Amino acid sequence: MAQSVGIKDVARVAGVSVGTVSNVINRPDTVAVETRARVLSAIDRLGYVRSESARQLRAGRSRIMGLLVLDMGNPFFVDVARGAERAARAAGLGVMVCNSDQNASEEAEYLSLFAEQRVRGVLLTPADATGRTIEAFRRHGIPFVLVDRVAEGTTECSVSVDDVAGGALAVRHLVDAGHRSLAYVSGPPGLNQVRDRRTGALNALAEAGLGPERLRELPTDRLDVAAGRDAGARLLGLADRPTAVFCANDLLALGVLQAMYAAGVGVPDDLAIVGYDDIEFAAAAAVPLTSVRQPAVTMGALAAELLLEETEAGTGAAPHEHRRVVLRPELVVRRSSLSAR
């Protein structure tokens, strides 16, 4: 194994002190031009790369922001990461992106990793509904911002979308189209987003004078296409099949759409489908998918900006006040829900 090159090696080859090498790296204007050129030549010849982790340890401030999401297989979280990364880069920081895979144990391990790496702060979409992993992480004193979740019962910042309003938008659209028997493919019941979207759906039914029995819930263990196909198979097996289905995210909706297509069930004529998130694949589906749009890139960028604001507090910047930012969803209507009833 090749031996790593250190700052002492650079100093030896350049014939200067370690302090001079450090000044060339960190304060080049303080070093004579000729000496600086000699040190830079030695750095180039030896292939020296300074230890950023060591520098951060001495300075006590990391240039890395952690981002822990539920599922990087979901394009919604890719867009959240894109927004966070743009805001972080504008501030001269990098982003370490990790995926809990909707698993509380994975979440706890990654939060421990962030603590070990002494990241500047963390953007977190929690997988653990109990809040225990957040409580354990809070002991490290590392700032964090909740993403795609309201900070209920905590004082931390959060950036989310009004999922109750989003669920209502979806079901109100289906009711206005004449549907009176609906299904909700809901995902893991422990997720606040899943529960809030269901609440919004029930609110829309109540507005129309329809009872909660009009909404048949089909829970799934995950929020992916395979879970949607499974829910679609269960939907097909119902004797009194609903005429419309609202899915907790677009991946579930695409899975339901696949199951209907395989069974020869027409969408939207036999079954109308509405998803949630409005990922890029929604518009590109075989039957373009009606979806409740979340401004994912904006969400990631705002969360990163709140985190940066908090971590800069006490360094000459204005005092930070924790805030809950709630964005509004938007219904994007496409062919999957445009049947005439």
mmCIF file of C-alpha atoms in Angstrom:
data_model
loop_
_atom_site.group_PDB
_atom_site.id
_atom_site.type_symbol
_atom_site.label_atom_id
_atom_site.label_comp_id
_atom_site.label_asym_id
_atom_site.label_seq_id
_atom_site.Cartn_x
_atom_site.Cartn_y
_atom_site.Cartn_z
ATOM 1 C CA MET A 1 0.000 0.000 0.000
ATOM 2 C CA ALA A 2 1.352 3.433 -0.939
ATOM 3 C CA GLN A 3 2.273 5.617 2.016
ATOM 4 C CA SER A 4 0.276 8.843 2.277
ATOM 5 C CA VAL A 5 2.116 12.103 1.789
ATOM 6 C CA GLY A 6 1.973 14.530 4.707
ATOM 7 C CA ILE A 7 2.672 18.211 5.183
ATOM 8 C CA LYS A 8 6.088 17.376 6.696
ATOM 9 C CA ASP A 9 7.086 15.650 3.455
ATOM 10 C CA VAL A 10 6.176 18.766 1.484
ATOM 11 C CA ALA A 11 8.191 20.936 3.874
ATOM 12 C CA ARG A 12 11.233 18.659 3.564
ATOM 13 C CA VAL A 13 11.208 18.601 -0.254
ATOM 14 C CA ALA A 14 10.600 22.358 -0.509
ATOM 15 C CA GLY A 15 13.227 23.132 2.133
ATOM 16 C CA VAL A 16 10.873 25.200 4.278
ATOM 17 C CA SER A 17 9.139 24.876 7.633
ATOM 18 C CA VAL A 18 5.808 23.132 8.176
ATOM 19 C CA GLY A 19 4.355 26.520 9.115
ATOM 20 C CA THR A 20 5.367 27.953 5.743
ATOM 21 C CA VAL A 21 3.647 25.095 3.928
ATOM 22 C CA SER A 22 0.527 25.714 6.029
ATOM 23 C CA ASN A 23 0.620 29.403 5.123
ATOM 24 C CA VAL A 24 0.912 28.599 1.412
ATOM 25 C CA ILE A 25 -2.181 26.405 1.683
ATOM 26 C CA ASN A 26 -4.280 28.638 3.915
ATOM 27 C CA ARG A 27 -2.847 32.177 3.603
ATOM 28 C CA PRO A 28 -0.825 32.279 0.353
ATOM 29 C CA ASP A 29 -0.652 36.098 0.288
ATOM 30 C CA THR A 30 1.557 36.024 3.388
ATOM 31 C CA VAL A 31 4.312 34.013 1.660
ATOM 32 C CA ALA A 32 6.926 35.380 -0.735
ATOM 33 C CA VAL A 33 6.219 34.571 -4.384
ATOM 34 C CA GLU A 34 9.414 32.547 -4.881
ATOM 35 C CA THR A 35 8.884 30.488 -1.707
ATOM 36 C CA ARG A 36 5.238 29.935 -2.582
ATOM 37 C CA ALA A 37 6.185 28.637 -6.025
ATOM 38 C CA ARG A 38 8.708 26.219 -4.487
ATOM 39 C CA VAL A 39 6.129 24.842 -2.049
ATOM 40 C CA LEU A 40 3.460 24.494 -4.739
ATOM 41 C CA SER A 41 5.952 22.633 -6.923
ATOM 42 C CA ALA A 42 6.657 20.202 -4.066
ATOM 43 C CA ILE A 43 2.921 19.703 -3.508
ATOM 44 C CA ASP A 44 2.474 18.920 -7.187
ATOM 45 C CA ARG A 45 5.452 16.529 -7.352
ATOM 46 C CA LEU A 46 4.425 14.611 -4.235
ATOM 47 C CA GLY A 47 0.681 14.605 -4.981
ATOM 48 C CA TYR A 48 -0.084 16.000 -1.549
ATOM 49 C CA VAL A 49 -3.749 16.394 -0.611
ATOM 50 C CA ARG A 50 -4.495 18.079 2.693
ATOM 51 C CA SER A 51 -6.624 16.234 5.222
ATOM 52 C CA GLU A 52 -9.911 18.098 5.215
ATOM 53 C CA SER A 53 -11.179 16.020 8.133
ATOM 54 C CA ALA A 54 -8.164 17.007 10.224
ATOM 55 C CA ARG A 55 -8.632 20.657 9.324
ATOM 56 C CA GLN A 56 -12.299 20.487 10.259
ATOM 57 C CA LEU A 57 -11.453 18.793 13.552
ATOM 58 C CA ARG A 58 -9.073 21.623 14.445
ATOM 59 C CA ALA A 59 -11.507 24.294 13.338
ATOM 60 C CA GLY A 60 -14.510 22.603 14.944
ATOM 61 C CA ARG A 61 -16.659 23.341 11.861
ATOM 62 C CA SER A 62 -17.380 20.798 9.151
ATOM 63 C CA ARG A 63 -17.985 21.693 5.526
ATOM 64 C CA ILE A 64 -20.338 18.735 5.130
ATOM 65 C CA MET A 65 -24.120 18.710 5.588
ATOM 66 C CA GLY A 66 -25.858 15.363 6.122
ATOM 67 C CA LEU A 67 -29.061 14.445 4.284
ATOM 68 C CA LEU A 68 -30.977 11.336 5.339
ATOM 69 C CA VAL A 69 -34.040 10.446 3.266
ATOM 70 C CA LEU A 70 -36.603 7.653 3.312
ATOM 71 C CA ASP A 71 -35.952 6.212 -0.139
ATOM 72 C CA MET A 72 -33.442 7.338 -2.753
ATOM 73 C CA GLY A 73 -35.256 5.057 -5.197
ATOM 74 C CA ASN A 74 -38.080 7.591 -5.127
ATOM 75 C CA PRO A 75 -37.439 10.480 -7.552
ATOM 76 C CA PHE A 76 -39.179 12.821 -5.101
ATOM 77 C CA PHE A 77 -36.241 12.487 -2.695
ATOM 78 C CA VAL A 78 -33.755 12.844 -5.536
ATOM 79 C CA ASP A 79 -35.322 16.254 -6.205
ATOM 80 C CA VAL A 80 -35.182 17.133 -2.491
ATOM 81 C CA ALA A 81 -31.474 16.240 -2.532
ATOM 82 C CA ARG A 82 -30.947 18.362 -5.656
ATOM 83 C CA GLY A 83 -32.432 21.417 -3.958
ATOM 84 C CA ALA A 84 -30.421 20.875 -0.785
ATOM 85 C CA GLU A 85 -27.216 20.378 -2.749
ATOM 86 C CA ARG A 86 -27.687 23.615 -4.689
ATOM 87 C CA ALA A 87 -28.150 25.626 -1.503
ATOM 88 C CA ALA A 88 -25.206 23.908 0.198
ATOM 89 C CA ARG A 89 -22.869 24.475 -2.742
ATOM 90 C CA ALA A 90 -23.789 28.146 -2.845
ATOM 91 C CA ALA A 91 -22.537 28.314 0.753
ATOM 92 C CA GLY A 92 -19.340 26.391 -0.022
ATOM 93 C CA LEU A 93 -20.527 23.146 1.588
ATOM 94 C CA GLY A 94 -20.961 19.586 0.374
ATOM 95 C CA VAL A 95 -23.814 17.165 1.093
ATOM 96 C CA MET A 96 -23.475 13.575 2.328
ATOM 97 C CA VAL A 97 -26.647 11.811 1.129
ATOM 98 C CA CYS A 98 -27.787 8.643 2.925
ATOM 99 C CA ASN A 99 -30.834 6.417 2.525
ATOM 100 C CA SER A 100 -32.676 4.928 5.513
ATOM 101 C CA ASP A 101 -34.730 2.727 3.160
ATOM 102 C CA GLN A 102 -37.749 3.429 5.388
ATOM 103 C CA ASN A 103 -35.992 1.486 8.167
ATOM 104 C CA ALA A 104 -35.633 2.871 11.710
ATOM 105 C CA SER A 105 -32.474 0.834 12.414
ATOM 106 C CA GLU A 106 -30.788 2.139 9.257
ATOM 107 C CA GLU A 107 -31.805 5.636 10.250
ATOM 108 C CA ALA A 108 -30.194 5.252 13.679
ATOM 109 C CA GLU A 109 -26.948 3.952 12.147
ATOM 110 C CA TYR A 110 -26.671 6.821 9.689
ATOM 111 C CA LEU A 111 -27.394 9.412 12.366
ATOM 112 C CA SER A 112 -24.583 7.870 14.424
ATOM 113 C CA LEU A 113 -22.318 8.132 11.376
ATOM 114 C CA PHE A 114 -23.195 11.799 10.983
ATOM 115 C CA ALA A 115 -22.328 12.366 14.638
ATOM 116 C CA GLU A 116 -18.988 10.559 14.233
ATOM 117 C CA GLN A 117 -18.159 12.676 11.182
ATOM 118 C CA ARG A 118 -19.132 15.848 13.040
ATOM 119 C CA VAL A 119 -21.204 17.144 10.136
ATOM 120 C CA ARG A 120 -22.270 20.780 10.144
ATOM 121 C CA GLY A 121 -25.916 19.765 10.447
ATOM 122 C CA VAL A 122 -28.469 17.260 9.162
ATOM 123 C CA LEU A 123 -31.540 17.371 6.949
ATOM 124 C CA LEU A 124 -33.767 14.484 7.996
ATOM 125 C CA THR A 125 -36.922 12.790 6.788
ATOM 126 C CA PRO A 126 -37.599 10.457 9.737
ATOM 127 C CA ALA A 127 -38.355 6.770 9.272
ATOM 128 C CA ASP A 128 -38.831 6.054 12.986
ATOM 129 C CA ALA A 129 -42.392 7.034 13.910
ATOM 130 C CA THR A 130 -41.576 6.770 17.643
ATOM 131 C CA GLY A 131 -39.081 9.625 17.509
ATOM 132 C CA ARG A 132 -36.516 7.640 19.523
ATOM 133 C CA THR A 133 -33.734 7.990 16.954
ATOM 134 C CA ILE A 134 -34.227 11.752 16.848
ATOM 135 C CA GLU A 135 -34.062 11.933 20.641
ATOM 136 C CA ALA A 136 -30.826 9.926 20.640
ATOM 137 C CA PHE A 137 -29.313 12.136 17.951
ATOM 138 C CA ARG A 138 -30.318 15.338 19.725
ATOM 139 C CA ARG A 139 -27.815 14.515 22.493
ATOM 140 C CA HIS A 140 -24.933 15.249 20.115
ATOM 141 C CA GLY A 141 -25.939 18.893 19.817
ATOM 142 C CA ILE A 142 -25.820 18.827 16.011
ATOM 143 C CA PRO A 143 -28.484 21.053 14.425
ATOM 144 C CA PHE A 144 -31.043 19.355 12.210
ATOM 145 C CA VAL A 145 -34.042 20.299 10.091
ATOM 146 C CA LEU A 146 -36.955 17.976 9.376
ATOM 147 C CA VAL A 147 -37.828 17.644 5.690
ATOM 148 C CA ASP A 148 -41.239 16.560 4.386
ATOM 149 C CA ARG A 149 -42.500 16.432 7.954
ATOM 150 C CA VAL A 150 -43.872 19.003 10.384
ATOM 151 C CA ALA A 151 -41.807 19.312 13.553
ATOM 152 C CA GLU A 152 -44.586 18.216 15.904
ATOM 153 C CA GLY A 153 -43.568 18.121 19.567
ATOM 154 C CA THR A 154 -40.089 19.489 18.791
ATOM 155 C CA THR A 155 -38.517 22.923 18.594
ATOM 156 C CA GLU A 156 -36.450 22.217 15.480
ATOM 157 C CA CYS A 157 -37.055 23.783 12.078
ATOM 158 C CA SER A 158 -39.065 21.883 9.505
ATOM 159 C CA VAL A 159 -40.037 22.232 5.857
ATOM 160 C CA SER A 160 -43.062 20.293 4.678
ATOM 161 C CA VAL A 161 -46.075 20.357 2.412
ATOM 162 C CA ASP A 162 -49.638 20.581 3.713
ATOM 163 C CA ASP A 163 -50.472 16.910 3.139
ATOM 164 C CA VAL A 164 -53.973 17.254 4.566
ATOM 165 C CA ALA A 165 -54.694 19.840 1.876
ATOM 166 C CA GLY A 166 -53.017 17.600 -0.699
ATOM 167 C CA GLY A 167 -55.160 14.597 0.163
ATOM 168 C CA ALA A 168 -58.247 16.769 -0.043
ATOM 169 C CA LEU A 169 -57.222 18.057 -3.486
ATOM 170 C CA ALA A 170 -56.902 14.507 -4.808
ATOM 171 C CA VAL A 171 -60.208 13.177 -3.507
ATOM 172 C CA ARG A 172 -62.168 16.353 -4.173
ATOM 173 C CA HIS A 173 -61.105 16.032 -7.806
ATOM 174 C CA LEU A 174 -62.338 12.416 -7.940
ATOM 175 C CA VAL A 175 -65.630 13.248 -6.206
ATOM 176 C CA ASP A 176 -66.194 16.185 -8.568
ATOM 177 C CA ALA A 177 -65.698 13.725 -11.445
ATOM 178 C CA GLY A 178 -68.607 11.661 -10.113
ATOM 179 C CA HIS A 179 -66.846 8.922 -8.136
ATOM 180 C CA ARG A 180 -68.584 7.727 -4.979
ATOM 181 C CA SER A 181 -66.615 4.562 -4.209
ATOM 182 C CA LEU A 182 -62.898 5.152 -3.695
ATOM 183 C CA ALA A 183 -59.795 3.369 -2.431
ATOM 184 C CA TYR A 184 -56.736 4.791 -0.692
ATOM 185 C CA VAL A 185 -53.465 2.899 -1.273
ATOM 186 C CA SER A 186 -51.812 4.266 1.780
ATOM 187 C CA GLY A 187 -48.340 2.930 2.505
ATOM 188 C CA PRO A 188 -46.907 2.335 6.001
ATOM 189 C CA PRO A 189 -49.407 3.682 8.567
ATOM 190 C CA GLY A 190 -46.624 4.917 10.867
ATOM 191 C CA LEU A 191 -45.651 7.704 8.467
ATOM 192 C CA ASN A 192 -47.224 11.074 9.235
ATOM 193 C CA GLN A 193 -47.454 11.894 5.546
ATOM 194 C CA VAL A 194 -49.581 8.796 4.901
ATOM 195 C CA ARG A 195 -51.937 9.617 7.771
ATOM 196 C CA ASP A 196 -52.260 13.284 6.808
ATOM 197 C CA ARG A 197 -53.113 12.460 3.193
ATOM 198 C CA ARG A 198 -55.794 10.077 4.424
ATOM 199 C CA THR A 199 -57.197 12.799 6.706
ATOM 200 C CA GLY A 200 -57.396 15.154 3.747
ATOM 201 C CA ALA A 201 -59.155 12.502 1.673
ATOM 202 C CA LEU A 202 -61.759 11.969 4.397
ATOM 203 C CA ASN A 203 -62.230 15.732 4.741
ATOM 204 C CA ALA A 204 -63.026 15.993 1.030
ATOM 205 C CA LEU A 205 -65.568 13.187 1.308
ATOM 206 C CA ALA A 206 -67.201 14.900 4.281
ATOM 207 C CA GLU A 207 -67.424 18.164 2.332
ATOM 208 C CA ALA A 208 -69.371 16.264 -0.326
ATOM 209 C CA GLY A 209 -71.705 14.740 2.261
ATOM 210 C CA LEU A 210 -70.093 11.292 1.938
ATOM 211 C CA GLY A 211 -69.136 9.111 4.872
ATOM 212 C CA PRO A 212 -65.700 7.573 5.596
ATOM 213 C CA GLU A 213 -66.988 4.149 4.496
ATOM 214 C CA ARG A 214 -66.737 5.448 0.923
ATOM 215 C CA LEU A 215 -62.930 5.273 1.207
ATOM 216 C CA ARG A 216 -61.530 1.704 1.261
ATOM 217 C CA GLU A 217 -57.980 1.749 2.643
ATOM 218 C CA LEU A 218 -55.363 -0.646 1.234
ATOM 219 C CA PRO A 219 -52.220 -0.283 3.371
ATOM 220 C CA THR A 220 -48.799 -1.335 2.078
ATOM 221 C CA ASP A 221 -45.497 -2.008 3.824
ATOM 222 C CA ARG A 222 -43.543 0.237 1.479
ATOM 223 C CA LEU A 223 -43.997 3.192 -0.830
ATOM 224 C CA ASP A 224 -42.676 1.682 -4.059
ATOM 225 C CA VAL A 225 -43.912 0.302 -7.379
ATOM 226 C CA ALA A 226 -43.884 -3.326 -6.215
ATOM 227 C CA ALA A 227 -46.130 -2.428 -3.266
ATOM 228 C CA GLY A 228 -48.421 -0.617 -5.688
ATOM 229 C CA ARG A 229 -48.681 -3.702 -7.908
ATOM 230 C CA ASP A 230 -49.568 -5.781 -4.854
ATOM 231 C CA ALA A 231 -52.239 -3.274 -3.839
ATOM 232 C CA GLY A 232 -53.538 -3.335 -7.401
ATOM 233 C CA ALA A 233 -53.890 -7.119 -7.238
ATOM 234 C CA ARG A 234 -55.866 -6.793 -3.987
ATOM 235 C CA LEU A 235 -58.011 -4.107 -5.588
ATOM 236 C CA LEU A 236 -58.804 -6.422 -8.496
ATOM 237 C CA GLY A 237 -59.920 -9.097 -6.052
ATOM 238 C CA LEU A 238 -62.587 -6.934 -4.427
ATOM 239 C CA ALA A 239 -66.149 -7.929 -5.257
ATOM 240 C CA ASP A 240 -67.329 -4.321 -5.047
ATOM 241 C CA ARG A 241 -64.321 -2.726 -6.722
ATOM 242 C CA PRO A 242 -64.078 1.071 -6.266
ATOM 243 C CA THR A 243 -64.186 3.213 -9.380
ATOM 244 C CA ALA A 244 -61.273 5.441 -8.317
ATOM 245 C CA VAL A 245 -58.095 5.113 -6.293
ATOM 246 C CA PHE A 246 -55.935 7.712 -4.572
ATOM 247 C CA CYS A 247 -52.359 6.608 -3.846
ATOM 248 C CA ALA A 248 -50.088 8.024 -1.161
ATOM 249 C CA ASN A 249 -47.315 8.538 -3.715
ATOM 250 C CA ASP A 250 -46.677 8.234 -7.435
ATOM 251 C CA LEU A 251 -44.646 5.030 -7.203
ATOM 252 C CA LEU A 252 -47.637 3.266 -5.627
ATOM 253 C CA ALA A 253 -49.886 4.759 -8.301
ATOM 254 C CA LEU A 254 -47.599 3.545 -11.088
ATOM 255 C CA GLY A 255 -47.680 0.049 -9.557
ATOM 256 C CA VAL A 256 -51.485 0.110 -9.456
ATOM 257 C CA LEU A 257 -51.501 1.297 -13.070
ATOM 258 C CA GLN A 258 -49.260 -1.636 -14.067
ATOM 259 C CA ALA A 259 -51.567 -4.115 -12.312
ATOM 260 C CA MET A 260 -54.613 -2.696 -14.082
ATOM 261 C CA TYR A 261 -52.893 -2.765 -17.457
ATOM 262 C CA ALA A 262 -51.843 -6.407 -16.964
ATOM 263 C CA ALA A 263 -55.417 -7.368 -16.035
ATOM 264 C CA GLY A 264 -56.985 -5.522 -18.957
ATOM 265 C CA VAL A 265 -58.721 -2.975 -16.717
ATOM 266 C CA GLY A 266 -59.026 0.364 -18.470
ATOM 267 C CA VAL A 267 -57.583 3.509 -16.873
ATOM 268 C CA PRO A 268 -59.364 5.861 -16.472
ATOM 269 C CA ASP A 269 -62.628 4.404 -17.846
ATOM 270 C CA ASP A 270 -62.796 1.430 -15.444
ATOM 271 C CA LEU A 271 -60.623 2.887 -12.707
ATOM 272 C CA ALA A 272 -59.443 6.464 -12.204
ATOM 273 C CA ILE A 273 -56.048 6.901 -10.496
ATOM 274 C CA VAL A 274 -54.505 9.866 -8.691
ATOM 275 C CA GLY A 275 -50.959 9.819 -7.276
ATOM 276 C CA TYR A 276 -48.930 12.136 -5.084
ATOM 277 C CA ASP A 277 -45.563 13.947 -5.559
ATOM 278 C CA ASP A 278 -45.748 14.514 -9.339
ATOM 279 C CA ILE A 279 -42.394 12.885 -10.037
ATOM 280 C CA GLU A 280 -41.034 13.078 -13.571
ATOM 281 C CA PHE A 281 -42.298 9.573 -14.416
ATOM 282 C CA ALA A 282 -45.900 10.580 -13.653
ATOM 283 C CA ALA A 283 -46.279 12.541 -16.875
ATOM 284 C CA ALA A 284 -44.351 9.900 -18.852
ATOM 285 C CA ALA A 285 -46.482 6.905 -17.797
ATOM 286 C CA ALA A 286 -48.387 4.862 -20.402
ATOM 287 C CA VAL A 287 -51.458 6.648 -19.098
ATOM 288 C CA PRO A 288 -50.204 10.060 -17.891
ATOM 289 C CA LEU A 289 -50.817 10.216 -14.164
ATOM 290 C CA THR A 290 -52.843 12.845 -12.348
ATOM 291 C CA SER A 291 -50.841 13.756 -9.257
ATOM 292 C CA VAL A 292 -50.618 16.145 -6.325
ATOM 293 C CA ARG A 293 -47.419 18.090 -6.924
ATOM 294 C CA GLN A 294 -44.973 18.762 -4.097
ATOM 295 C CA PRO A 295 -42.281 21.406 -4.737
ATOM 296 C CA ALA A 296 -39.498 18.966 -3.851
ATOM 297 C CA VAL A 297 -36.512 20.993 -5.079
ATOM 298 C CA THR A 298 -37.786 24.079 -3.249
ATOM 299 C CA MET A 299 -38.343 21.992 -0.129
ATOM 300 C CA GLY A 300 -34.739 20.748 -0.125
ATOM 301 C CA ALA A 301 -33.313 24.202 -0.778
ATOM 302 C CA LEU A 302 -35.369 25.880 1.959
ATOM 303 C CA ALA A 303 -34.434 23.180 4.473
ATOM 304 C CA ALA A 304 -30.737 23.618 3.679
ATOM 305 C CA GLU A 305 -31.029 27.386 4.008
ATOM 306 C CA LEU A 306 -32.673 27.059 7.427
ATOM 307 C CA LEU A 307 -29.915 24.715 8.545
ATOM 308 C CA LEU A 308 -27.206 27.059 7.282
ATOM 309 C CA GLU A 309 -28.889 29.959 9.061
ATOM 310 C CA GLU A 310 -28.906 28.003 12.320
ATOM 311 C CA THR A 311 -25.290 26.867 12.045
ATOM 312 C CA GLU A 312 -24.124 30.423 11.274
ATOM 313 C CA ALA A 313 -25.880 31.823 14.355
ATOM 314 C CA GLY A 314 -23.317 32.846 16.937
ATOM 315 C CA THR A 315 -20.625 33.563 14.301
ATOM 316 C CA GLY A 316 -21.627 37.166 13.758
ATOM 317 C CA ALA A 317 -24.846 36.381 11.923
ATOM 318 C CA ALA A 318 -28.305 37.335 13.177
ATOM 319 C CA PRO A 319 -29.776 35.088 15.918
ATOM 320 C CA HIS A 320 -31.613 32.057 14.578
ATOM 321 C CA GLU A 321 -35.273 31.420 15.309
ATOM 322 C CA HIS A 322 -36.705 27.979 14.602
ATOM 323 C CA ARG A 323 -39.432 28.051 11.981
ATOM 324 C CA ARG A 324 -41.948 25.665 10.468
ATOM 325 C CA VAL A 325 -42.318 26.244 6.752
ATOM 326 C CA VAL A 326 -45.431 24.635 5.227
ATOM 327 C CA LEU A 327 -45.688 24.735 1.437
ATOM 328 C CA ARG A 328 -48.892 24.376 -0.565
ATOM 329 C CA PRO A 329 -49.484 21.388 -2.863
ATOM 330 C CA GLU A 330 -50.949 21.658 -6.351
ATOM 331 C CA LEU A 331 -53.131 19.215 -8.277
ATOM 332 C CA VAL A 332 -51.841 18.396 -11.766
ATOM 333 C CA VAL A 333 -54.637 16.772 -13.775
ATOM 334 C CA ARG A 334 -53.757 14.289 -16.503
ATOM 335 C CA ARG A 335 -55.522 11.496 -18.344
ATOM 336 C CA SER A 336 -55.480 8.858 -15.565
ATOM 337 C CA SER A 337 -58.445 10.526 -13.801
ATOM 338 C CA LEU A 338 -60.397 12.003 -16.680
ATOM 339 C CA SER A 339 -63.107 9.365 -17.121
ATOM 340 C CA ALA A 340 -66.669 10.591 -17.546
ATOM 341 C CA ARG A 341 -68.951 9.217 -14.818
#
